[in-house]
Amino acid sequence: AVVSTQSTGVFITGDLVDSSVKNLRNAVRNIKNLKSKYGTFYVTGNHEYYTNDVDNWLNYLRDHLGVVTLHNQHHVITNGNASICVAGIDDPQAEKMSYPDHAPQPVQAVDGCPDNSPVIMLAHQPKAAKLAIKSLSRVDLVLSGHTHGGQFFPIHVPVWLTNPYFAGLYSVSRDTHVFVSRGLRFYGAPMRFLSYPEYTSVYLHVKPE
């Protein structure tokens, strides 16, 4: 979802920052201007852990910018008798950096979701998306990123080979889908080739009985 009062929610699937709150607080302040019916939802990506300031980022985004931070947690959106459970898991990079109290925990993230609610999972890396699907009896949609769609040729090739989902929409099963965004920016070299930047509008429809 994007900046629009018609959006149900805005979902940020990590790699929002790559430096400390002290250095970048002004750069992210316009996030509070994102408008949607139920708010802005966020999970960490690998770059948040490179900052060595991830807990301060979670606190700053939540307390100062009004973002719903999902640190192996969920938030239930309700509309009358209907509801959707929006869950989010930490990035696997946390484990590699031995970051205390951070690691992807899909089961913990959905614990308490209403039994009859569709589950949308935010998981930055496609590998974390695959972990969530493997760990849970049910997840309807996983929103992911990380790959940049390869960013530029020939980097596409190793990115495609090392991630279970590369870019775009995947039907994992009849009831489970994964969408991997190519993202808006770049990593390292400030360029893209054969990989366009994107923000994505996702439309959900009630499945016919």
Short mmCIF file of C-alpha atoms in Angstrom, two decimals:
data_model
loop_
_atom_site.label_atom_id
_atom_site.label_comp_id
_atom_site.label_asym_id
_atom_site.label_seq_id
_atom_site.Cartn_x
_atom_site.Cartn_y
_atom_site.Cartn_z
CA ALA A 1 0.00 0.00 0.00
CA VAL A 2 1.09 3.59 -0.55
CA VAL A 3 0.30 7.05 0.73
CA SER A 4 -3.47 7.16 0.41
CA THR A 5 -6.45 7.51 2.67
CA GLN A 6 -8.00 4.71 0.56
CA SER A 7 -5.34 2.20 1.69
CA THR A 8 -6.17 -0.27 4.41
CA GLY A 9 -2.57 -0.34 5.61
CA VAL A 10 1.00 0.52 4.70
CA PHE A 11 3.46 -2.37 5.04
CA ILE A 12 7.23 -1.81 5.31
CA THR A 13 9.13 -5.08 5.06
CA GLY A 14 12.52 -4.03 6.38
CA ASP A 15 15.77 -2.41 5.24
CA LEU A 16 14.33 0.98 6.02
CA VAL A 17 17.62 2.32 7.46
CA ASP A 18 21.31 1.51 7.55
CA SER A 19 22.57 3.85 10.27
CA SER A 20 21.63 4.89 13.79
CA VAL A 21 18.58 6.79 14.97
CA LYS A 22 20.86 9.69 15.85
CA ASN A 23 22.10 9.94 12.26
CA LEU A 24 18.86 9.30 10.38
CA ARG A 25 15.94 10.44 12.54
CA ASN A 26 15.31 13.43 10.27
CA ALA A 27 15.51 11.30 7.13
CA VAL A 28 12.62 9.08 8.23
CA ARG A 29 10.37 11.67 9.88
CA ASN A 30 7.98 11.82 6.91
CA ILE A 31 6.89 8.25 7.63
CA LYS A 32 4.43 9.78 10.08
CA ASN A 33 2.72 11.35 7.06
CA LEU A 34 1.85 7.99 5.50
CA LYS A 35 -1.93 7.78 5.64
CA SER A 36 -4.06 4.65 5.67
CA LYS A 37 -7.13 3.39 7.45
CA TYR A 38 -5.35 1.08 9.91
CA GLY A 39 -1.81 2.41 10.06
CA THR A 40 1.75 1.62 9.02
CA PHE A 41 3.25 -1.80 9.86
CA TYR A 42 6.96 -2.58 9.95
CA VAL A 43 9.44 -5.43 10.44
CA THR A 44 13.22 -5.36 10.55
CA GLY A 45 15.46 -6.25 7.63
CA ASN A 46 19.10 -7.28 7.70
CA HIS A 47 20.33 -3.69 7.41
CA GLU A 48 18.66 -2.66 10.65
CA TYR A 49 20.97 -5.12 12.42
CA TYR A 50 24.03 -3.68 10.70
CA THR A 51 23.24 -0.38 12.43
CA ASN A 52 23.76 -1.91 15.91
CA ASP A 53 20.84 0.32 16.90
CA VAL A 54 17.84 -1.85 16.08
CA ASP A 55 16.08 -1.61 19.44
CA ASN A 56 16.30 2.17 19.36
CA TRP A 57 14.83 2.09 15.85
CA LEU A 58 11.90 -0.05 16.96
CA ASN A 59 11.23 2.32 19.85
CA TYR A 60 11.62 5.47 17.75
CA LEU A 61 9.36 4.29 14.93
CA ARG A 62 6.68 3.20 17.40
CA ASP A 63 6.81 6.02 19.93
CA HIS A 64 7.58 9.00 17.71
CA LEU A 65 6.27 8.12 14.25
CA GLY A 66 3.25 6.01 15.18
CA VAL A 67 4.40 2.90 13.32
CA VAL A 68 3.14 -0.53 14.40
CA THR A 69 6.43 -2.40 14.90
CA LEU A 70 6.08 -6.19 14.68
CA HIS A 71 8.95 -7.74 16.64
CA ASN A 72 7.77 -11.37 16.38
CA GLN A 73 4.33 -9.96 17.14
CA HIS A 74 0.97 -9.43 15.48
CA HIS A 75 -1.76 -6.84 15.25
CA VAL A 76 -5.39 -7.68 14.54
CA ILE A 77 -7.29 -5.43 12.14
CA THR A 78 -11.04 -5.59 12.68
CA ASN A 79 -13.92 -4.37 10.58
CA GLY A 80 -17.27 -5.32 12.04
CA ASN A 81 -17.24 -9.10 12.52
CA ALA A 82 -14.32 -9.58 10.11
CA SER A 83 -10.65 -9.47 11.02
CA ILE A 84 -7.17 -9.90 9.54
CA CYS A 85 -4.13 -10.81 11.60
CA VAL A 86 -1.03 -8.90 10.48
CA ALA A 87 2.07 -10.59 11.89
CA GLY A 88 5.77 -9.91 11.51
CA ILE A 89 9.02 -11.71 12.27
CA ASP A 90 12.56 -10.51 12.88
CA ASP A 91 15.16 -10.85 10.15
CA PRO A 92 17.45 -13.93 10.23
CA GLN A 93 20.50 -11.62 10.25
CA ALA A 94 19.81 -11.09 13.96
CA GLU A 95 20.88 -14.67 14.70
CA LYS A 96 24.10 -14.35 12.69
CA MET A 97 25.01 -11.24 14.69
CA SER A 98 23.97 -12.86 18.00
CA TYR A 99 21.60 -9.99 18.63
CA PRO A 100 19.91 -10.56 22.02
CA ASP A 101 16.19 -11.36 21.94
CA HIS A 102 16.00 -11.12 18.15
CA ALA A 103 15.43 -14.02 15.75
CA PRO A 104 12.58 -14.99 13.42
CA GLN A 105 9.88 -16.69 15.52
CA PRO A 106 6.83 -17.33 13.31
CA VAL A 107 4.91 -19.37 15.89
CA GLN A 108 5.36 -16.66 18.53
CA ALA A 109 4.35 -13.98 16.05
CA VAL A 110 0.92 -15.50 15.33
CA ASP A 111 0.20 -16.75 18.85
CA GLY A 112 -3.17 -15.23 19.74
CA CYS A 113 -4.37 -14.52 16.19
CA PRO A 114 -8.09 -15.30 15.90
CA ASP A 115 -8.63 -18.80 14.50
CA ASN A 116 -10.84 -17.63 11.66
CA SER A 117 -8.73 -14.63 10.60
CA PRO A 118 -6.58 -14.60 7.47
CA VAL A 119 -2.90 -14.19 8.33
CA ILE A 120 -0.62 -11.72 6.54
CA MET A 121 3.02 -12.24 7.52
CA LEU A 122 5.74 -9.63 7.03
CA ALA A 123 9.15 -11.26 6.61
CA HIS A 124 12.00 -9.29 5.04
CA GLN A 125 14.03 -12.10 3.49
CA PRO A 126 12.47 -14.75 1.23
CA LYS A 127 14.28 -17.33 3.38
CA ALA A 128 12.31 -16.03 6.36
CA ALA A 129 9.13 -16.24 4.29
CA LYS A 130 9.87 -19.90 3.59
CA LEU A 131 10.57 -20.48 7.30
CA ALA A 132 7.21 -18.94 8.23
CA ILE A 133 5.33 -21.14 5.78
CA LYS A 134 7.16 -24.25 6.97
CA SER A 135 6.60 -23.41 10.65
CA LEU A 136 2.90 -22.54 10.56
CA SER A 137 -0.16 -24.60 9.81
CA ARG A 138 -1.64 -21.58 8.10
CA VAL A 139 -0.38 -18.36 6.56
CA ASP A 140 -2.36 -16.80 3.73
CA LEU A 141 0.05 -14.19 2.41
CA VAL A 142 3.70 -13.41 3.10
CA LEU A 143 5.04 -9.99 2.11
CA SER A 144 8.79 -10.02 1.60
CA GLY A 145 11.63 -8.08 -0.05
CA HIS A 146 15.43 -8.15 0.29
CA THR A 147 16.38 -9.31 -3.22
CA HIS A 148 15.94 -5.98 -5.05
CA GLY A 149 14.88 -8.18 -7.95
CA GLY A 150 18.58 -8.82 -8.54
CA GLN A 151 19.24 -5.05 -8.87
CA PHE A 152 21.44 -5.34 -11.99
CA PHE A 153 22.79 -7.98 -14.33
CA PRO A 154 24.68 -10.29 -13.71
CA ILE A 155 23.99 -10.04 -9.95
CA HIS A 156 20.52 -11.36 -10.77
CA VAL A 157 21.96 -14.87 -11.12
CA PRO A 158 23.38 -15.47 -7.59
CA VAL A 159 20.42 -13.64 -6.02
CA TRP A 160 18.02 -15.91 -7.91
CA LEU A 161 20.00 -19.02 -6.95
CA THR A 162 20.29 -18.22 -3.22
CA ASN A 163 16.71 -17.20 -2.47
CA PRO A 164 13.64 -19.46 -2.51
CA TYR A 165 11.56 -16.58 -3.96
CA PHE A 166 13.13 -13.97 -6.22
CA ALA A 167 10.60 -11.27 -7.15
CA GLY A 168 6.88 -10.94 -7.70
CA LEU A 169 4.00 -13.20 -6.73
CA TYR A 170 4.34 -16.92 -5.94
CA SER A 171 1.52 -19.38 -5.36
CA VAL A 172 3.02 -21.77 -2.81
CA SER A 173 -0.27 -23.64 -2.44
CA ARG A 174 -3.95 -23.08 -3.10
CA ASP A 175 -4.24 -21.01 0.10
CA THR A 176 -0.73 -19.59 0.55
CA HIS A 177 0.99 -16.90 -1.51
CA VAL A 178 4.28 -15.00 -1.26
CA PHE A 179 4.93 -11.59 -2.74
CA VAL A 180 8.53 -10.36 -2.98
CA SER A 181 8.88 -6.64 -3.66
CA ARG A 182 11.83 -5.34 -5.68
CA GLY A 183 11.96 -2.36 -3.32
CA LEU A 184 12.56 1.31 -3.97
CA ARG A 185 16.30 1.82 -3.69
CA PHE A 186 19.52 -0.13 -4.13
CA TYR A 187 22.41 -1.70 -2.24
CA GLY A 188 26.05 -0.87 -2.93
CA ALA A 189 26.29 0.39 -6.50
CA PRO A 190 23.72 3.20 -6.99
CA MET A 191 22.13 1.66 -10.05
CA ARG A 192 19.50 -0.75 -11.34
CA PHE A 193 19.42 -2.62 -14.62
CA LEU A 194 16.64 -5.02 -15.63
CA SER A 195 15.18 -4.53 -12.15
CA TYR A 196 12.81 -1.62 -11.72
CA PRO A 197 12.09 0.00 -8.32
CA GLU A 198 8.55 -0.46 -7.11
CA TYR A 199 5.98 0.07 -4.44
CA THR A 200 3.06 -2.31 -4.64
CA SER A 201 -0.65 -2.09 -4.03
CA VAL A 202 -2.07 -5.39 -2.83
CA TYR A 203 -5.79 -6.09 -3.16
CA LEU A 204 -7.36 -8.83 -1.08
CA HIS A 205 -10.65 -10.48 -1.99
CA VAL A 206 -12.92 -12.77 -0.02
CA LYS A 207 -12.67 -16.31 -1.34
CA PRO A 208 -16.03 -17.59 -2.61
CA GLU A 209 -17.58 -20.33 -0.48
#
